[in-house]
Short mmCIF file of C-alpha atoms in Angstrom, two decimals:
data_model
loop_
_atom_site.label_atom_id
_atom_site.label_comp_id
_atom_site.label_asym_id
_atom_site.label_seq_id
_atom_site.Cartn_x
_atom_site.Cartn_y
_atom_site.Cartn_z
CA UNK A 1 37.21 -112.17 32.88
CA UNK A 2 34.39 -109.36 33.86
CA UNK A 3 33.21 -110.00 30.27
CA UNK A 4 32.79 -113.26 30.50
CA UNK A 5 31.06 -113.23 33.90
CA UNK A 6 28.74 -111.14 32.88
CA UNK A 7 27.59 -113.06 30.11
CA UNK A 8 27.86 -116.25 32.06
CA UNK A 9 25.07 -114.18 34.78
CA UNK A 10 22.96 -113.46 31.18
CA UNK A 11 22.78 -116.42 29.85
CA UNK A 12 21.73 -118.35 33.54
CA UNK A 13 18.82 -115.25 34.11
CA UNK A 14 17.82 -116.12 30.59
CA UNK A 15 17.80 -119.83 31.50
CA UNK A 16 15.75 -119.33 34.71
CA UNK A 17 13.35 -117.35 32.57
CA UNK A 18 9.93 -119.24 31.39
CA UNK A 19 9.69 -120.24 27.89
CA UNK A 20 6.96 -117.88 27.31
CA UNK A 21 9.35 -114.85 28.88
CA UNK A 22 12.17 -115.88 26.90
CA UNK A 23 9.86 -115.94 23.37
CA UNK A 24 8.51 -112.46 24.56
CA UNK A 25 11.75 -110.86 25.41
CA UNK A 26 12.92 -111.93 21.83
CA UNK A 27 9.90 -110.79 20.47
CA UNK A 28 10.01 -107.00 21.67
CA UNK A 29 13.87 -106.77 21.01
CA UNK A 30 12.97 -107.79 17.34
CA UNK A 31 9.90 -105.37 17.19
CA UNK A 32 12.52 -102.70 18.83
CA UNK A 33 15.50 -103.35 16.57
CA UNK A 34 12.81 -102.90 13.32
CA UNK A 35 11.55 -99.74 15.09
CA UNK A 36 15.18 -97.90 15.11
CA UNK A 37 15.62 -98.86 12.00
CA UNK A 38 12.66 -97.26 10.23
CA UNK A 39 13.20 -94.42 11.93
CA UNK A 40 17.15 -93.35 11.34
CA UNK A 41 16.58 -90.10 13.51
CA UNK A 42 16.73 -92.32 16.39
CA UNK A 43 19.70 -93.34 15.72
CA UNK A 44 23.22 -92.05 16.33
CA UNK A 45 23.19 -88.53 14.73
CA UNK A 46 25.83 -88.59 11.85
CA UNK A 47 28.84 -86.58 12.58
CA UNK A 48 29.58 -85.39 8.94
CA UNK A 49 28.04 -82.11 8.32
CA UNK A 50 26.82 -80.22 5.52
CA UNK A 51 28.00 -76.88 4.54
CA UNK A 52 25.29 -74.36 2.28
CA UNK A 53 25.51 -70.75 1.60
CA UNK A 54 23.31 -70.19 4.40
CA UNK A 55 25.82 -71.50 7.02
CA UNK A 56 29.54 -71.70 5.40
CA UNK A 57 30.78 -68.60 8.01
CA UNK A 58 30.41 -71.20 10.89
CA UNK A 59 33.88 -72.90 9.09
CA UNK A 60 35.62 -69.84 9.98
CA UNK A 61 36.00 -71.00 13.58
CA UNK A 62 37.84 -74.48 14.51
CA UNK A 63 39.47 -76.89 12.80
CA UNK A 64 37.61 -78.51 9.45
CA UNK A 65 38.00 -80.90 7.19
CA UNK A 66 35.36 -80.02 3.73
CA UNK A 67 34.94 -81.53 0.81
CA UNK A 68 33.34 -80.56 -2.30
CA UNK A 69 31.71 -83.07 -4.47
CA UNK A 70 29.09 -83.37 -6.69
CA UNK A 71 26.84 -86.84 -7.00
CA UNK A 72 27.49 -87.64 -10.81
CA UNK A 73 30.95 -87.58 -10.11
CA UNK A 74 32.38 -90.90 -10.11
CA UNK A 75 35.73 -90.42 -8.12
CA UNK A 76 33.38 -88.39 -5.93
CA UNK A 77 30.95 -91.31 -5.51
CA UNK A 78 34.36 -93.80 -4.86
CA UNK A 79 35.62 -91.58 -2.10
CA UNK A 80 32.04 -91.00 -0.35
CA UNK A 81 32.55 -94.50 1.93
CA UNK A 82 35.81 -93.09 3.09
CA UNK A 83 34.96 -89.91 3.80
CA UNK A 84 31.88 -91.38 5.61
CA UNK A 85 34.37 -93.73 7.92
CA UNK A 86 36.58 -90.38 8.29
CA UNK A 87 33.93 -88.20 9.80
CA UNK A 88 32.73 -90.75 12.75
CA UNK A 89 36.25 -90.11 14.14
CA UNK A 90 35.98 -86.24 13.98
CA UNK A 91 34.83 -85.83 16.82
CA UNK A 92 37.68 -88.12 18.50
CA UNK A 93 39.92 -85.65 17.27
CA UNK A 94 38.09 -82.29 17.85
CA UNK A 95 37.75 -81.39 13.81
CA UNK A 96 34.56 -81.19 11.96
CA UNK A 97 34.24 -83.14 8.88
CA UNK A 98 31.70 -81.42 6.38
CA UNK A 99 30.84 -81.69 2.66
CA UNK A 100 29.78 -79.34 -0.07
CA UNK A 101 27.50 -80.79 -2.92
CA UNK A 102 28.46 -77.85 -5.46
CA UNK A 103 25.34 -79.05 -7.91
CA UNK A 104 23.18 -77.53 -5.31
CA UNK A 105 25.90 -74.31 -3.96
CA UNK A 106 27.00 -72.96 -6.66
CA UNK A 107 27.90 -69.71 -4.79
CA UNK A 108 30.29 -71.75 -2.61
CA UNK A 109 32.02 -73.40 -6.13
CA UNK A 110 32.78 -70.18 -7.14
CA UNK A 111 33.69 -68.78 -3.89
CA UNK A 112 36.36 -71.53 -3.20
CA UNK A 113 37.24 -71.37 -7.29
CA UNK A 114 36.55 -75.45 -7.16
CA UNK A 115 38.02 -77.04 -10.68
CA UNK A 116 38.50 -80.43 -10.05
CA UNK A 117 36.48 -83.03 -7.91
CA UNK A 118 36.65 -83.89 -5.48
CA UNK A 119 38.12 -81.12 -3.87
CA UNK A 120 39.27 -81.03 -0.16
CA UNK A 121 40.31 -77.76 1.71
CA UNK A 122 41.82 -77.79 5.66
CA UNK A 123 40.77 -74.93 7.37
CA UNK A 124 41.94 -73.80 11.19
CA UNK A 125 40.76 -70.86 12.37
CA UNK A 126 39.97 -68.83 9.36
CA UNK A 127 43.11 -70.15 7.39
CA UNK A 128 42.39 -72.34 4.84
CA UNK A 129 44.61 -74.54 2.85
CA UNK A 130 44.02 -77.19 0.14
CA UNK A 131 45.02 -80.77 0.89
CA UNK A 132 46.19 -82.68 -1.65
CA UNK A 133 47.54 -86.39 -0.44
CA UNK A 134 46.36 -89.91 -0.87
CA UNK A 135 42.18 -90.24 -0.09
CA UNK A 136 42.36 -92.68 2.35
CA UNK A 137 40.87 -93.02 5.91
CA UNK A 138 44.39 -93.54 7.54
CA UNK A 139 46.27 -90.62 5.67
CA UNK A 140 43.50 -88.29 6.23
CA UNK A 141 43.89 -89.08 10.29
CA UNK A 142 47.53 -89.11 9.77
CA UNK A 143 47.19 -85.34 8.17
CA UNK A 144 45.05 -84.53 11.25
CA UNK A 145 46.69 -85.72 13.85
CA UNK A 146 50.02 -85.25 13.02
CA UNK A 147 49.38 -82.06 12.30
CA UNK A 148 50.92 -82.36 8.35
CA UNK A 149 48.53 -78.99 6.96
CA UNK A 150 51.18 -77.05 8.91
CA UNK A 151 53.62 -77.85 5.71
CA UNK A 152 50.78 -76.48 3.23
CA UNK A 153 50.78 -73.01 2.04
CA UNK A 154 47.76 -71.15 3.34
CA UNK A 155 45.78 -69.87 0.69
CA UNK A 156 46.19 -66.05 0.08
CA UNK A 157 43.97 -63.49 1.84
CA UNK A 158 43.10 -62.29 -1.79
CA UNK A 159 41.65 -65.38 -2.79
CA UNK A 160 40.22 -66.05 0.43
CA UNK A 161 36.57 -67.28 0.51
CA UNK A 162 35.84 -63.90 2.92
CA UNK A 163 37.71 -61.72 0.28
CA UNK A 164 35.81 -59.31 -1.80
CA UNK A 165 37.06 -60.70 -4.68
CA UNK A 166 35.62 -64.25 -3.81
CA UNK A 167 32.19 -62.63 -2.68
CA UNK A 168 32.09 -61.10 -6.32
CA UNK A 169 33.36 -64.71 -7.54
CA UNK A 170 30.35 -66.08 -5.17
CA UNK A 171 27.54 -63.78 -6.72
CA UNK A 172 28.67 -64.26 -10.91
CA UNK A 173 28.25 -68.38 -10.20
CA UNK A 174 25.06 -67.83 -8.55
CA UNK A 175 24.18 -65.43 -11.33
CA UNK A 176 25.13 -67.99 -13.88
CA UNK A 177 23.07 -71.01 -12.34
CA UNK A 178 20.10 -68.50 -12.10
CA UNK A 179 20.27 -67.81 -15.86
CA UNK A 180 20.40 -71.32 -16.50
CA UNK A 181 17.43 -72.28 -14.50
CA UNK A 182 15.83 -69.54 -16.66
CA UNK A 183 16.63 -71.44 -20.04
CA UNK A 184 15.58 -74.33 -18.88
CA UNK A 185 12.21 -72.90 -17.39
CA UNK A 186 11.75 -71.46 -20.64
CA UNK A 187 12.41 -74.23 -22.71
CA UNK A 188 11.19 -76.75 -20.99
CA UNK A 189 8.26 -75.61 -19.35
CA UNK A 190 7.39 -72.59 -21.92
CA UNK A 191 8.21 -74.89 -25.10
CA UNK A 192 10.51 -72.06 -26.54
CA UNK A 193 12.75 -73.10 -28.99
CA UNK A 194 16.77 -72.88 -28.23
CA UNK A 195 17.43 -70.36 -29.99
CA UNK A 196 14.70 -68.36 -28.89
CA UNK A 197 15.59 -68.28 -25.53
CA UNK A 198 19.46 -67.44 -26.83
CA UNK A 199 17.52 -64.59 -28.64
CA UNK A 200 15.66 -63.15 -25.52
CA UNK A 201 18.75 -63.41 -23.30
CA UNK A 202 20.80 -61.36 -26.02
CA UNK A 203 18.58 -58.70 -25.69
CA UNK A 204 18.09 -58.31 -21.99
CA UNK A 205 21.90 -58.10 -22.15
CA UNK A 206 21.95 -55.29 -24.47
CA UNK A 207 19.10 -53.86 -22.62
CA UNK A 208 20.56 -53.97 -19.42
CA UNK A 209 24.16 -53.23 -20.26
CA UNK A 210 22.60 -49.63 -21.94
CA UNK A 211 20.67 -48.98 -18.64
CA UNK A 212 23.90 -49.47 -16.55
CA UNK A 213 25.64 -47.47 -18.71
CA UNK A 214 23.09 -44.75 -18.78
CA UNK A 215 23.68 -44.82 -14.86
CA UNK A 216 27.26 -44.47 -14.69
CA UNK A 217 27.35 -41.87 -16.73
CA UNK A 218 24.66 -39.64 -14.95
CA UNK A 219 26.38 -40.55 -11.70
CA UNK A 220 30.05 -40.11 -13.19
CA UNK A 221 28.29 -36.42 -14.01
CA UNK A 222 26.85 -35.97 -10.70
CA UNK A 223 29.99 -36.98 -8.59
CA UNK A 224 32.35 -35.17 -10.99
CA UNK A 225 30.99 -32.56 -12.68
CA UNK A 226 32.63 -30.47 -15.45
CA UNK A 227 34.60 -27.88 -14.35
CA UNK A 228 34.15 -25.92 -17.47
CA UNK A 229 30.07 -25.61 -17.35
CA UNK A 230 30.48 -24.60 -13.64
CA UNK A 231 32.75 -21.80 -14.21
CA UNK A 232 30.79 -17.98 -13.79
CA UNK A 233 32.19 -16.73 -16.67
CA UNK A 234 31.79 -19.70 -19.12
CA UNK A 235 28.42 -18.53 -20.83
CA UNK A 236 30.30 -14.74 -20.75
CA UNK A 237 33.12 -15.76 -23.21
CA UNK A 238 31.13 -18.42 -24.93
CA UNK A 239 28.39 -15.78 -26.06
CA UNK A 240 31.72 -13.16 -26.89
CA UNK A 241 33.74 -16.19 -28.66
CA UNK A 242 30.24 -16.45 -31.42
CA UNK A 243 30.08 -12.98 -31.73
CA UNK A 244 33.52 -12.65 -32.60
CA UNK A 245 32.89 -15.69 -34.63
CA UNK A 246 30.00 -13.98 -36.88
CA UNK A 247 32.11 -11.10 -37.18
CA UNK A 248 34.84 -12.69 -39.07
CA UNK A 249 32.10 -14.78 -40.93
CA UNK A 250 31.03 -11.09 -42.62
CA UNK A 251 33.82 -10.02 -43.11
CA UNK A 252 35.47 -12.55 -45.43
CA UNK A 253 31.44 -12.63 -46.97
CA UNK A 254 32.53 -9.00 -47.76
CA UNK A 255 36.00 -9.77 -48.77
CA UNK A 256 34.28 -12.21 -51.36
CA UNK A 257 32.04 -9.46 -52.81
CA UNK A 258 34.79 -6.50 -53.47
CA UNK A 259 36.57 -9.52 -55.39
CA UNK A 260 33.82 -10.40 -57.58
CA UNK A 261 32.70 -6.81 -58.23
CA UNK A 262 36.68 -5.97 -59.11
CA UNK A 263 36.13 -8.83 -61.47
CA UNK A 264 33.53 -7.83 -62.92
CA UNK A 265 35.05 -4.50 -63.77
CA UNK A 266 37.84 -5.47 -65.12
CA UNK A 267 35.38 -7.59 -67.51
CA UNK A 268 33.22 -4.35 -68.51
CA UNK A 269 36.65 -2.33 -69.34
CA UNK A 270 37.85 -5.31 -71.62
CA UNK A 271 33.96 -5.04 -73.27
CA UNK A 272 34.06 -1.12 -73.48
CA UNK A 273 37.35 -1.44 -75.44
CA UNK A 274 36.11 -4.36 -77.38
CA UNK A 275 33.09 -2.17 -78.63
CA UNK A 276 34.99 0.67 -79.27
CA UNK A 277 37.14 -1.21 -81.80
CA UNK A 278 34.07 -2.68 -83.74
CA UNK A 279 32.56 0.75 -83.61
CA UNK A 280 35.61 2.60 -85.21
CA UNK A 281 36.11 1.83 -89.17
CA UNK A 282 39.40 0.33 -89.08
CA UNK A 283 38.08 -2.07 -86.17
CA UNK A 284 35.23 -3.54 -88.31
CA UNK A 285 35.40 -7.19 -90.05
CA UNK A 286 34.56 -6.96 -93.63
CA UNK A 287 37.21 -3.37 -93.37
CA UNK A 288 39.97 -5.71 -92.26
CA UNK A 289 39.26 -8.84 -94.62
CA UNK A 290 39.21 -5.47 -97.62
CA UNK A 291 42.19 -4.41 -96.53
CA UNK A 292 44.01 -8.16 -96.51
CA UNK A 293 42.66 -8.42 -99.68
CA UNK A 294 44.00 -5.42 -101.35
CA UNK A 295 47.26 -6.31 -99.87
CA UNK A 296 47.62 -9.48 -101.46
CA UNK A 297 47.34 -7.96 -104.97
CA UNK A 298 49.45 -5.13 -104.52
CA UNK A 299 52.10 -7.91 -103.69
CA UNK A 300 50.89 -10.22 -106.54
CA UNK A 301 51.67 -7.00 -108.87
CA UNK A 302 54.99 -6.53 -108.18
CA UNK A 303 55.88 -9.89 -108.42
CA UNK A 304 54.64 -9.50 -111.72
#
């Protein structure tokens, strides 16, 4: 009934109104209706939020509700009006309802290891876990306020996005769209064919992956140094070990020497008896081919 009064007490001040007052008063609610909206930031402020890698700590405290989506995605695109409708009652229900666009945060994609869209994580307090039921307004309330995450299996501390292993996860995804920006600048903007630009990112890897290693090793060398070189008496035995070393090096020189000079005594004695055969009478050749000769008659003789 109050209702109904009160519009019954409008419509009878309107009526008392001039025609003139009644024209202007429509007049400036028009002019004020137009003016809010051209200017949306008088408006009600919309309760979803927006998550970067500025500002994704502050979902470490309360209840929230994210999703990650990217704007070419259709399913993304069908579940936008829902999610829209969803976050006006967030603050009904003390949760804040956020959104990641992971085309512009890649460092959060990798940190939350997003592979599907859209994705939606539940997080209270620090504890996050992924929900994965129907994406509509009434079971997403339903998972709220009956409290249904309770039945989801946090996600590890390991893979946590505050892990170490995530922040690493974080920085290679941020390092990745940074090297693509980089082909693009140069190919676009630079006019440098494909695979020039595969050419020039080849070898700034090599480059850099010999300077890194160059680094570890000189502070792998620094941090743990040999304990050989820093022994007192390493030069000591190293200088005695190459003496001792050039010392059997002349030895077995000399060893080689006494054989070939026994060698080569052996071959004068065989030449010194040699000589002395040709220089005795019996020893010569045509004395020997005589005596064969003579031989072979005598023989032929008594035959005869």
């Amino acid at each position: 009934m109050a209702p109904l009064l009160d519009h019954k007490i409008g419509d009878a001040m309107l009526s008392s109104l001039p025609w003139r007052s009644k024209s202007n008063l429509l007049t400036c609610s028009l002019v004020l209706l137009i003016y809010l909206t051209s200017h949306p930031s008088l408006a009600k402020p919309s309760s979803l939020k927006e998550i970067t890698d500025g500002n994704w700590e502050d979902i470490l405290a309360g209840e929230w509700m994210i999703e990650f989506f990217a704007p070419w995605c259709p399913a993304c695109q069908q579940l936008q009006p829902v999610w829209n409708e969803f976050a006006d009652w967030g603050e009904d229900m003390g949760v804040n309802i956020a959104k990641v666009d992971v085309t512009e945060q890649p460092g959060l994609s990798g940190r939350f290891i997003i592979t599907s869209l859209p994705t939606i994580y539940h997080c209270k307090d620090g504890v996050f876990r992924r929900y994965q039921g129907a994406r509509t307004k009434d079971d997403l309330l339903s998972f709220i306020d009956e409290k249904k995450w309770q039945g989801i299996e946090p996600v590890s501390s390991w893979f946590g996005p505050s892990s170490f292993m995530m922040n690493t996860m974080s920085a290679l995804f941020k390092l990745s769209m940074f090297i693509r920006r980089c082909h693009n600048y140069l190919i676009e903007h630079l006019g440098i064919p494909v695979w020039g630009s595969y050419v020039i990112f080849g070898l700034a890897t090599l480059f850099s992956g010999l300077v890194l290693g160059l680094i570890l090793v000189f502070i792998a060398d620094f941090v743990f140094p040999s304990r050989r070189f820093n022994s007192p008496n390493y030069y000591q035995k190293k200088q005695t070990m190459e003496q001792a070393r050039l010392i059997q090096q002349l030895e077995e020189e000399q060893e080689a020497d006494g054989e070939e000079d026994d060698e080569d005594d052996e071959d004068g004695e065989q030449d010194d008896v040699w000589r002395r055969r040709r220089a005795s009478p019996e020893g010569r050749p045509e004395e020997v081919l005589r005596k064969r000769v003579v031989g072979n008659r005598e023989d032929q003789d008594e035959d005869s």
